[in-house]
PDB file of C-alpha atoms and ligand atoms in Angstrom:
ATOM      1  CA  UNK A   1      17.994  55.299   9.117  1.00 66.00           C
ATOM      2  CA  UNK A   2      16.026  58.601   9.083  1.00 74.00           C
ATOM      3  CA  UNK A   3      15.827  60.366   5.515  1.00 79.00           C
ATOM      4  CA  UNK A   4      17.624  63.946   5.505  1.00 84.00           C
ATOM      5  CA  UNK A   5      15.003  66.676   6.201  1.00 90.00           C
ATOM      6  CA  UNK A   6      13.332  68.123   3.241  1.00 94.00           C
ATOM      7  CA  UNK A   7      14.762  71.473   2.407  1.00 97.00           C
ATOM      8  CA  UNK A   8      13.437  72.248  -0.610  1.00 98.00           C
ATOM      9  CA  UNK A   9       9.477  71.967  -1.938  1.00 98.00           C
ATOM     10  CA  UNK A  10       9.114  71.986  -5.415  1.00 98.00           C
ATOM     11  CA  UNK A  11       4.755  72.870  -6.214  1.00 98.00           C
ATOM     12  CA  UNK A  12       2.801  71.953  -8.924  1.00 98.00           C
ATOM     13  CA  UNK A  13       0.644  75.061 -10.078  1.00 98.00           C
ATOM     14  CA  UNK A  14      -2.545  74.047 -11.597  1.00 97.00           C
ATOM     15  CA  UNK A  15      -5.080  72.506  -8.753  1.00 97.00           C
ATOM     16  CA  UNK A  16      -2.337  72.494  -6.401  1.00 98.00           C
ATOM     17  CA  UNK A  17      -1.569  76.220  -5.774  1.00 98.00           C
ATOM     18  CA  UNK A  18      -4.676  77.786  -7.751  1.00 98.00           C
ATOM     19  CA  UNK A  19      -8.231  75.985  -8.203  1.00 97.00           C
ATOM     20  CA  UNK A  20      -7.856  76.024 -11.954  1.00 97.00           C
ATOM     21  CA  UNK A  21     -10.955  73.118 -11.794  1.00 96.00           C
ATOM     22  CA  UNK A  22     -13.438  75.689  -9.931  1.00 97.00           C
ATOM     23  CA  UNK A  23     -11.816  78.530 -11.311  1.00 97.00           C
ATOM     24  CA  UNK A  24     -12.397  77.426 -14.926  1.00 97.00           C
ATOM     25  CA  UNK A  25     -15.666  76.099 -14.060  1.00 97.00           C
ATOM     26  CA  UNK A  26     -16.827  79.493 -12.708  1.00 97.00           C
ATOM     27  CA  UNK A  27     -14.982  81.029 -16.021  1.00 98.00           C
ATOM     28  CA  UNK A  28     -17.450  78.628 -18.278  1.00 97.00           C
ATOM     29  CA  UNK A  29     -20.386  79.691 -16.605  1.00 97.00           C
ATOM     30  CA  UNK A  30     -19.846  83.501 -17.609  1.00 97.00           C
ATOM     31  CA  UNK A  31     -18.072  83.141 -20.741  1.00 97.00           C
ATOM     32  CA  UNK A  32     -20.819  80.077 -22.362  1.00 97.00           C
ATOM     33  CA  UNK A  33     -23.903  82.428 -22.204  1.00 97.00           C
ATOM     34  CA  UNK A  34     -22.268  84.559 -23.982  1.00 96.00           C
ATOM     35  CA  UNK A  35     -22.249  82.490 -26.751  1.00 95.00           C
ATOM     36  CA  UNK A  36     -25.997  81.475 -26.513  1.00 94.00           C
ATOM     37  CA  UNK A  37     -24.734  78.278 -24.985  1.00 94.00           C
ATOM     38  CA  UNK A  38     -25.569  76.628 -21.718  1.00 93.00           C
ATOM     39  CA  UNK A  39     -22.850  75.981 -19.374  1.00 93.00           C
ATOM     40  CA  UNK A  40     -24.258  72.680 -18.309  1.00 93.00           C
ATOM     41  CA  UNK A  41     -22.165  69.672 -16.697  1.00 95.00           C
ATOM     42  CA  UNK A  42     -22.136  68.059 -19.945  1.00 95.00           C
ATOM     43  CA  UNK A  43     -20.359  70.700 -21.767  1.00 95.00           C
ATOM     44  CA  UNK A  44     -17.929  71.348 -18.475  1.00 96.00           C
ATOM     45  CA  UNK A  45     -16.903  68.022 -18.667  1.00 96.00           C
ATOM     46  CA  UNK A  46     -16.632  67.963 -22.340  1.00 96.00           C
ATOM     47  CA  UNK A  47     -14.241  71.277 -21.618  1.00 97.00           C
ATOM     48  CA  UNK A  48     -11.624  69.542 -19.535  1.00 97.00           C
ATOM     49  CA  UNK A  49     -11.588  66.351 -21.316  1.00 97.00           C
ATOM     50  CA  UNK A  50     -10.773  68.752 -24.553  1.00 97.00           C
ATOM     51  CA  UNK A  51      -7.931  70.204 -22.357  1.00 96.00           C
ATOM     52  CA  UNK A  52      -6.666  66.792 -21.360  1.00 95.00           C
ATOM     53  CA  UNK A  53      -6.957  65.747 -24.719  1.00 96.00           C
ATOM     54  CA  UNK A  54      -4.962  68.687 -26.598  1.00 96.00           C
ATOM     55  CA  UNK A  55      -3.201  70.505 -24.043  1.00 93.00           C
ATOM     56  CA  UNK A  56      -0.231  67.506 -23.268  1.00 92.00           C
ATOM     57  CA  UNK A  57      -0.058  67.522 -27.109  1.00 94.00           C
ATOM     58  CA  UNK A  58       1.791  71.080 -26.692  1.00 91.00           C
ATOM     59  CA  UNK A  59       3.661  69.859 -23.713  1.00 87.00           C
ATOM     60  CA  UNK A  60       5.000  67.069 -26.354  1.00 88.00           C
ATOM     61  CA  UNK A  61       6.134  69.650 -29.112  1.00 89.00           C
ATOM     62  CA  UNK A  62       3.184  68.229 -30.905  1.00 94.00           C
ATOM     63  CA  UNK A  63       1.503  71.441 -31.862  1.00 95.00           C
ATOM     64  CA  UNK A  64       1.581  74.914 -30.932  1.00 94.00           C
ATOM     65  CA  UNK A  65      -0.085  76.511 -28.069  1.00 93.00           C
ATOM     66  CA  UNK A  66      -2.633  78.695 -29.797  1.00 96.00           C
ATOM     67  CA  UNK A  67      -3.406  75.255 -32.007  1.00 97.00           C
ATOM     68  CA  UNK A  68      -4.368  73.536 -28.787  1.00 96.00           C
ATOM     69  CA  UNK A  69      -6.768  76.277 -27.824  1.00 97.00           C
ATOM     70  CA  UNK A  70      -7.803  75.963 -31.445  1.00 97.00           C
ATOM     71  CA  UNK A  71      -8.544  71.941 -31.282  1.00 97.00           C
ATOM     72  CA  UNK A  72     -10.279  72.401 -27.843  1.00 97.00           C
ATOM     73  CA  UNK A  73     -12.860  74.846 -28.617  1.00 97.00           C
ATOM     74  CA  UNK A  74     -13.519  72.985 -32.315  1.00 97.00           C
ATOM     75  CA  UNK A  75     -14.069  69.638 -29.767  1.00 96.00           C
ATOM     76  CA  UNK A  76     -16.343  71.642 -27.040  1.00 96.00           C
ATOM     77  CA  UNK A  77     -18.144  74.260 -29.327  1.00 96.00           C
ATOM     78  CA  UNK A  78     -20.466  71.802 -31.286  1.00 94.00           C
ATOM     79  CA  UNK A  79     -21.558  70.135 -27.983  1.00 90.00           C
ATOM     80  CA  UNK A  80     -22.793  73.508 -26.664  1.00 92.00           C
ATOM     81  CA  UNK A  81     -24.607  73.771 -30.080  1.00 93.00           C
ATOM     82  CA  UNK A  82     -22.411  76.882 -31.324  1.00 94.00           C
ATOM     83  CA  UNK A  83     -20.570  77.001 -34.941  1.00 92.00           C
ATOM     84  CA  UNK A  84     -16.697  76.882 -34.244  1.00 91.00           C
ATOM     85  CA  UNK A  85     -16.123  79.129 -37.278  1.00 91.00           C
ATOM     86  CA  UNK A  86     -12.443  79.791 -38.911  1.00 96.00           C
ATOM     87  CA  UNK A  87      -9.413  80.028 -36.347  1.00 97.00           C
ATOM     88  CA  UNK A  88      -9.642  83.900 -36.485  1.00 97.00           C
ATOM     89  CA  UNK A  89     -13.053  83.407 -34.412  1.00 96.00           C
ATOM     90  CA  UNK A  90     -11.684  80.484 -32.484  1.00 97.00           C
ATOM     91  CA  UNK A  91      -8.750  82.896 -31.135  1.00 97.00           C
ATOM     92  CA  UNK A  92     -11.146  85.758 -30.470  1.00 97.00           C
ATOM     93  CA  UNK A  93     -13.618  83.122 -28.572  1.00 97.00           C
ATOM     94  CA  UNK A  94     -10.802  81.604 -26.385  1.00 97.00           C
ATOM     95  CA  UNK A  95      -9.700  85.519 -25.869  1.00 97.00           C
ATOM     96  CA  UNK A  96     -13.032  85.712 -24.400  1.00 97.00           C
ATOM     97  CA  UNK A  97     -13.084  82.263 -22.065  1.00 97.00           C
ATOM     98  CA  UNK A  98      -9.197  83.903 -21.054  1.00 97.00           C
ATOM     99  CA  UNK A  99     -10.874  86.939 -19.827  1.00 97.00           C
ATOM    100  CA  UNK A 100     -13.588  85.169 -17.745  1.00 97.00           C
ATOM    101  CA  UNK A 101     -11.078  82.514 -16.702  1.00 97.00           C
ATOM    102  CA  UNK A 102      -8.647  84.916 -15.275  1.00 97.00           C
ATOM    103  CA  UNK A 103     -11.360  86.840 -13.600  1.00 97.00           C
ATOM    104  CA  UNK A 104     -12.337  83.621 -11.619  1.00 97.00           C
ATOM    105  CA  UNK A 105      -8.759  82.688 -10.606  1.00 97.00           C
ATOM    106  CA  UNK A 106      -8.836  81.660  -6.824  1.00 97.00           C
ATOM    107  CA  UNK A 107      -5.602  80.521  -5.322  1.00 97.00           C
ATOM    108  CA  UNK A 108      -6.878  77.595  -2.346  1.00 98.00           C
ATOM    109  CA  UNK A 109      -7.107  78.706   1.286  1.00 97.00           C
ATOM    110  CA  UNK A 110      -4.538  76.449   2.483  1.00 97.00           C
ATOM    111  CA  UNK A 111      -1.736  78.010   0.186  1.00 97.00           C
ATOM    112  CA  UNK A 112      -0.765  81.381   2.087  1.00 96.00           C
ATOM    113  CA  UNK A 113      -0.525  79.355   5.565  1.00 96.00           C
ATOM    114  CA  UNK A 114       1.622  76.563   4.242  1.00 97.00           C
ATOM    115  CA  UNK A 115       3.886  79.228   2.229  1.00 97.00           C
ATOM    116  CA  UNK A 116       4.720  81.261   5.469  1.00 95.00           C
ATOM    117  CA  UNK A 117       5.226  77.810   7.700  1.00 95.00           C
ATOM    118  CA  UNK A 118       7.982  76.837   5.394  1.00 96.00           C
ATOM    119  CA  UNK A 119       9.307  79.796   4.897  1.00 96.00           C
ATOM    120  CA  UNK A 120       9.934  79.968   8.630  1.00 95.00           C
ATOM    121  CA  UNK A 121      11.047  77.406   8.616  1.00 95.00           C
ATOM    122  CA  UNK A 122      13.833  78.201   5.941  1.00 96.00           C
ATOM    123  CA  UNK A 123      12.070  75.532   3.184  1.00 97.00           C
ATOM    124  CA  UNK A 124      13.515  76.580  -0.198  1.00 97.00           C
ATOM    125  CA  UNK A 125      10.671  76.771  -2.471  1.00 98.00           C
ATOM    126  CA  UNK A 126       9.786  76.429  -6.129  1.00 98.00           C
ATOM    127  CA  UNK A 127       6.640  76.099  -9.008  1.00 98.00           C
ATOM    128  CA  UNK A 128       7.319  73.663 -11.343  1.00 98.00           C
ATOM    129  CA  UNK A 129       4.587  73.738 -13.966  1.00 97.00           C
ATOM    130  CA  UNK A 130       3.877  72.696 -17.727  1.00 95.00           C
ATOM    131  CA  UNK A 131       1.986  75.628 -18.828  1.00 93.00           C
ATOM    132  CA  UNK A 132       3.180  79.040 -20.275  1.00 92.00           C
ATOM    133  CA  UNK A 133       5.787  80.989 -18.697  1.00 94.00           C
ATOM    134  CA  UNK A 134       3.578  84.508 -19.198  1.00 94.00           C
ATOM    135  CA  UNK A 135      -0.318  83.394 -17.944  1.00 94.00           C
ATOM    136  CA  UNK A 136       1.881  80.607 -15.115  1.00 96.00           C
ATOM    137  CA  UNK A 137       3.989  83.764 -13.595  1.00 97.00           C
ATOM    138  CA  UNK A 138       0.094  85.708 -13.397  1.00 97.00           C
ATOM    139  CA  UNK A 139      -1.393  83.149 -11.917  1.00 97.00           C
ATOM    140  CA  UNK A 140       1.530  82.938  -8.670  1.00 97.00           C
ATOM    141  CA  UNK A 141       1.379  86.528  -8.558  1.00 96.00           C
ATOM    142  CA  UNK A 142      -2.586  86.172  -7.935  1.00 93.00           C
ATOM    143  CA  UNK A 143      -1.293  84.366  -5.045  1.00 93.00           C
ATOM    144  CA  UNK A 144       0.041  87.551  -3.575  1.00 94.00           C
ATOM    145  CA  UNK A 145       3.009  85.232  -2.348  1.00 96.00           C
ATOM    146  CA  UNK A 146       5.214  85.491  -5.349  1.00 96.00           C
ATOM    147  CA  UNK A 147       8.306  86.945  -3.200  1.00 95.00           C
ATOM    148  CA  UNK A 148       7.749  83.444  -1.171  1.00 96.00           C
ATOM    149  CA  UNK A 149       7.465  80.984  -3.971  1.00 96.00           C
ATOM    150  CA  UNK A 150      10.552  81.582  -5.780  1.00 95.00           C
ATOM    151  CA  UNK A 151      11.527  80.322  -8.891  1.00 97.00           C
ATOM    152  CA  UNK A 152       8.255  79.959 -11.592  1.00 97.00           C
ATOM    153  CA  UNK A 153       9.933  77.240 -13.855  1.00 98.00           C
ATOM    154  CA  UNK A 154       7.596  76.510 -16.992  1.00 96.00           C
ATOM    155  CA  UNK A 155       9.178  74.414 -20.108  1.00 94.00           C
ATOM    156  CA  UNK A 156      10.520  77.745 -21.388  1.00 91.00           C
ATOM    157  CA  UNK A 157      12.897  77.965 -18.566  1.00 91.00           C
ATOM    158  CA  UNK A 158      13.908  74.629 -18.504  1.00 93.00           C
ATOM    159  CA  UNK A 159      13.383  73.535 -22.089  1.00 93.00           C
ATOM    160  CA  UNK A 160      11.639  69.948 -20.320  1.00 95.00           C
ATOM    161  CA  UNK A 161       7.895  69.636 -19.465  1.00 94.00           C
ATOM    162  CA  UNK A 162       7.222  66.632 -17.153  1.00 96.00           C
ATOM    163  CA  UNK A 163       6.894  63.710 -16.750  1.00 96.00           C
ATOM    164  CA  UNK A 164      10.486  64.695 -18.969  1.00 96.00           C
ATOM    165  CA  UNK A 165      13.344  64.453 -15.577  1.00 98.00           C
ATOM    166  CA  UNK A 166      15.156  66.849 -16.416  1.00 98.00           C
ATOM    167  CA  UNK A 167      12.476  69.271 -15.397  1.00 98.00           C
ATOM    168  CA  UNK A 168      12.633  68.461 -11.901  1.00 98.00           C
ATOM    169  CA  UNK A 169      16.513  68.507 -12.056  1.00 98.00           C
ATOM    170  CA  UNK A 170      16.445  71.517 -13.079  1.00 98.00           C
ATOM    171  CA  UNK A 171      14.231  72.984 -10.408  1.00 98.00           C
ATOM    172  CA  UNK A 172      16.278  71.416  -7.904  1.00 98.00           C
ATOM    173  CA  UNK A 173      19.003  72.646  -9.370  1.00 98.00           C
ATOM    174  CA  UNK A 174      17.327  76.426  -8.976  1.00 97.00           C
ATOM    175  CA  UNK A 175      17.041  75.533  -6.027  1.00 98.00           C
ATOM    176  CA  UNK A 176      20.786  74.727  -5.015  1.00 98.00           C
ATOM    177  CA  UNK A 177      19.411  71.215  -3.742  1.00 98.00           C
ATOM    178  CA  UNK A 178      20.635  67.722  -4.347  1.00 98.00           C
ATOM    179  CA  UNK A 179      17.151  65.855  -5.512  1.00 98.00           C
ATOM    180  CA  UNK A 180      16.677  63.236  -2.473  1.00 97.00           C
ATOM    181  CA  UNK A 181      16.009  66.470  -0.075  1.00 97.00           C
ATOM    182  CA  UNK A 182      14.052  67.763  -2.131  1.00 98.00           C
ATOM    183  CA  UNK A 183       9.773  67.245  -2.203  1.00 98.00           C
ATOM    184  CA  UNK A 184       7.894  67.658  -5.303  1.00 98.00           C
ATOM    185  CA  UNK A 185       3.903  68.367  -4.404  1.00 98.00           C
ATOM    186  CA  UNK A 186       1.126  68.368  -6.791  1.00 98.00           C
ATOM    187  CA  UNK A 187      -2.414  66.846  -7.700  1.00 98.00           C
ATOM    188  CA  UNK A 188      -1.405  64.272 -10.820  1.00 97.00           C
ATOM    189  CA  UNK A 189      -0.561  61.341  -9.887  1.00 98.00           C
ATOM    190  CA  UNK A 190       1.823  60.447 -13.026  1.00 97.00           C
ATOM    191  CA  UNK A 191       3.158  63.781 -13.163  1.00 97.00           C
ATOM    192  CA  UNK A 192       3.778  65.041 -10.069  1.00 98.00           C
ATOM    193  CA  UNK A 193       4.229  61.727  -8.173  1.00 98.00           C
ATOM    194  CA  UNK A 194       5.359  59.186 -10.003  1.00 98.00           C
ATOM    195  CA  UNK A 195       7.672  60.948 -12.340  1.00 98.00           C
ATOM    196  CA  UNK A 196       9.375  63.005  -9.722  1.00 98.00           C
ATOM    197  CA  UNK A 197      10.402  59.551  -7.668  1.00 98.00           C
ATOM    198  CA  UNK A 198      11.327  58.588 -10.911  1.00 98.00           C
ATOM    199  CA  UNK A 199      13.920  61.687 -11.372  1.00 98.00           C
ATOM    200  CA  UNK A 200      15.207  60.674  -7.805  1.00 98.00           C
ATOM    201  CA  UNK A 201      13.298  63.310  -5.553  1.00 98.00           C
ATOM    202  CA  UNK A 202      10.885  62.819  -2.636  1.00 97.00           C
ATOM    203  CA  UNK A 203       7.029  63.416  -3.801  1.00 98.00           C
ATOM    204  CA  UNK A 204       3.449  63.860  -1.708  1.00 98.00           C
ATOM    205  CA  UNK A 205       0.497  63.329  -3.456  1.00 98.00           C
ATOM    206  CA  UNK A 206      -2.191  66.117  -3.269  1.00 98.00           C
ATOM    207  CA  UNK A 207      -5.354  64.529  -3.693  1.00 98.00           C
ATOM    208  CA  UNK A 208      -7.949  67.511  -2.416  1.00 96.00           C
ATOM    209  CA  UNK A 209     -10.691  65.131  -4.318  1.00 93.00           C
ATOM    210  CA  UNK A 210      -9.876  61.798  -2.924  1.00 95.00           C
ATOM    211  CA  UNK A 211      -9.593  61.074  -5.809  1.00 94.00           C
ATOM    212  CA  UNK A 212      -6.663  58.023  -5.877  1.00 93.00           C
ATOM    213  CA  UNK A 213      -4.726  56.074  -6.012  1.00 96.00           C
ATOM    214  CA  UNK A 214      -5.476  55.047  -2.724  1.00 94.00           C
ATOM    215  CA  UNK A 215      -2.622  52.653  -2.888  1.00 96.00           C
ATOM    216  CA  UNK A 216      -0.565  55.551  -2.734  1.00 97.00           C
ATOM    217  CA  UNK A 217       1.487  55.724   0.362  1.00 95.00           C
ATOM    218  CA  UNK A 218       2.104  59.174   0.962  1.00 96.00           C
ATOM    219  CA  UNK A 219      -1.461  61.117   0.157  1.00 97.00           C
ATOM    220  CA  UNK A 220      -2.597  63.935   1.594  1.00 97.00           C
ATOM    221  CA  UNK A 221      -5.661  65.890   0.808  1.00 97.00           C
ATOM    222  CA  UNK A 222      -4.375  69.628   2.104  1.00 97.00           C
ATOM    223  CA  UNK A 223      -1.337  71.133   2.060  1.00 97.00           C
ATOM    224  CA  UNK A 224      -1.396  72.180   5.499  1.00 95.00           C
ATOM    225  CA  UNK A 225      -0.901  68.572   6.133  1.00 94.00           C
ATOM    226  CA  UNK A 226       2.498  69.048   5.303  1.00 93.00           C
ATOM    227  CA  UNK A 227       5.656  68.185   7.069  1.00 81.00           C
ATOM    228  CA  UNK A 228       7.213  72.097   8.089  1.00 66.00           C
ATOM    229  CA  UNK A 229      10.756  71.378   6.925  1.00 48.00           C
TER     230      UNK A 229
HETATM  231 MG1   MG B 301      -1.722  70.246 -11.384  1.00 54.16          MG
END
């Protein structure tokens, strides 16, 4: 028997909508210099294994979000040779990165075609995303297809970050969907995959890197690959 058609597609924000990899790269590049510090691969890399390190710790009630910004530039800032000082610096520092960061914010080219295809073809649409509500709603915005997206849901709106289910519940609920016609579409594997089967909906890996898993049997590495609704 043929599955009901997908009416609902629920994105992932963060290297699924916006290329917060390049975009973050570019912002080190700017924002290290700055500091006397050279923006080299090793301290890039060191940078997003700090994030991945620290930044599910806030999804997890762990700490707070200005501590994770704290703990990642305490990990990266001796590796680029500069003195993390006391957290008053550390919050004017990532201030600084923010700026840069936001300044490089590029939303992928096959975003504004995919948006408009399902649209038209009356897709109900969501971002589901673990980061905060405030800098999450900016960066769709940047998209300049805000009006098309609908509903930004961060863990402030639906007091779950995933892999938790109830987050994507409650996005399908937003959406006035049951979850099996609804399709969840991001770049993590655990998260945005696995955990959204898991809370009963229909999931696409994005995997723009080719990254893996290649076991994975529904991959696709653009978004304009697709079904329209
Ligand atoms: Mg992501």
């Amino acid at each position: 028997m043929e599955p009901p058609p997908v009416r609902g597609v629920v994105f992932d924000l963060d290297d699924t909508l916006l290329d917060h990899r390049g975009s973050a790269t570019r912002a080190l590049g700017r924002w290290l210099p700055r500091l006397g510090a050279s923006p080299d691969a090793g301290v890039v890399a060191a940078w997003f294994e700090a994030e991945e390190r620290h930044f599910p710790r806030w999804s997890a009630g762990e700490i707070t979000f200005t501590e994770q910004r704290r703990l990642r530039l305490r990990d990266v800032l001796p590796a680029a040779g500069v003195e993390p000082g006391d957290d008053e610096e550390l919050d004017r520092l990532f201030a600084g990165y923010l700026a840069c960061y936001q300044a490089s914010w590029t939303v992928f080219d096959d975003v504004a075609p995919t948006v408009r295809s399902l649209h038209r073809a009356g897709v109900a649409m969501a971002v589901l995303t673990n980061g905060l509500g405030e800098q999450q709603r900016a960066k769709v915005a940047a998209t300049g297809l805000a009006h098309r997206l609908g509903p930004v849901l961060t863990p402030e709106e639906t007091g779950a970050s995933k892999p938790d289910p109830a987050a994507y519940l409650t996005a399908c609920a937003r959406l006035g969907l049951e979850p099996g016609v609804v399709l969840h579409v991001g770049d993590r594997h655990d998260l945005d995959v696995e955990a959204a089967r898991a809370a009963g909906l229909r999931a696409v890996h994005l995997d723009r890197r080719g990254a893996g898993p290649t076991d994975e049997p529904w991959r696709i590495s653009s978004l304009t690959d697709l079904p329209a609704g």
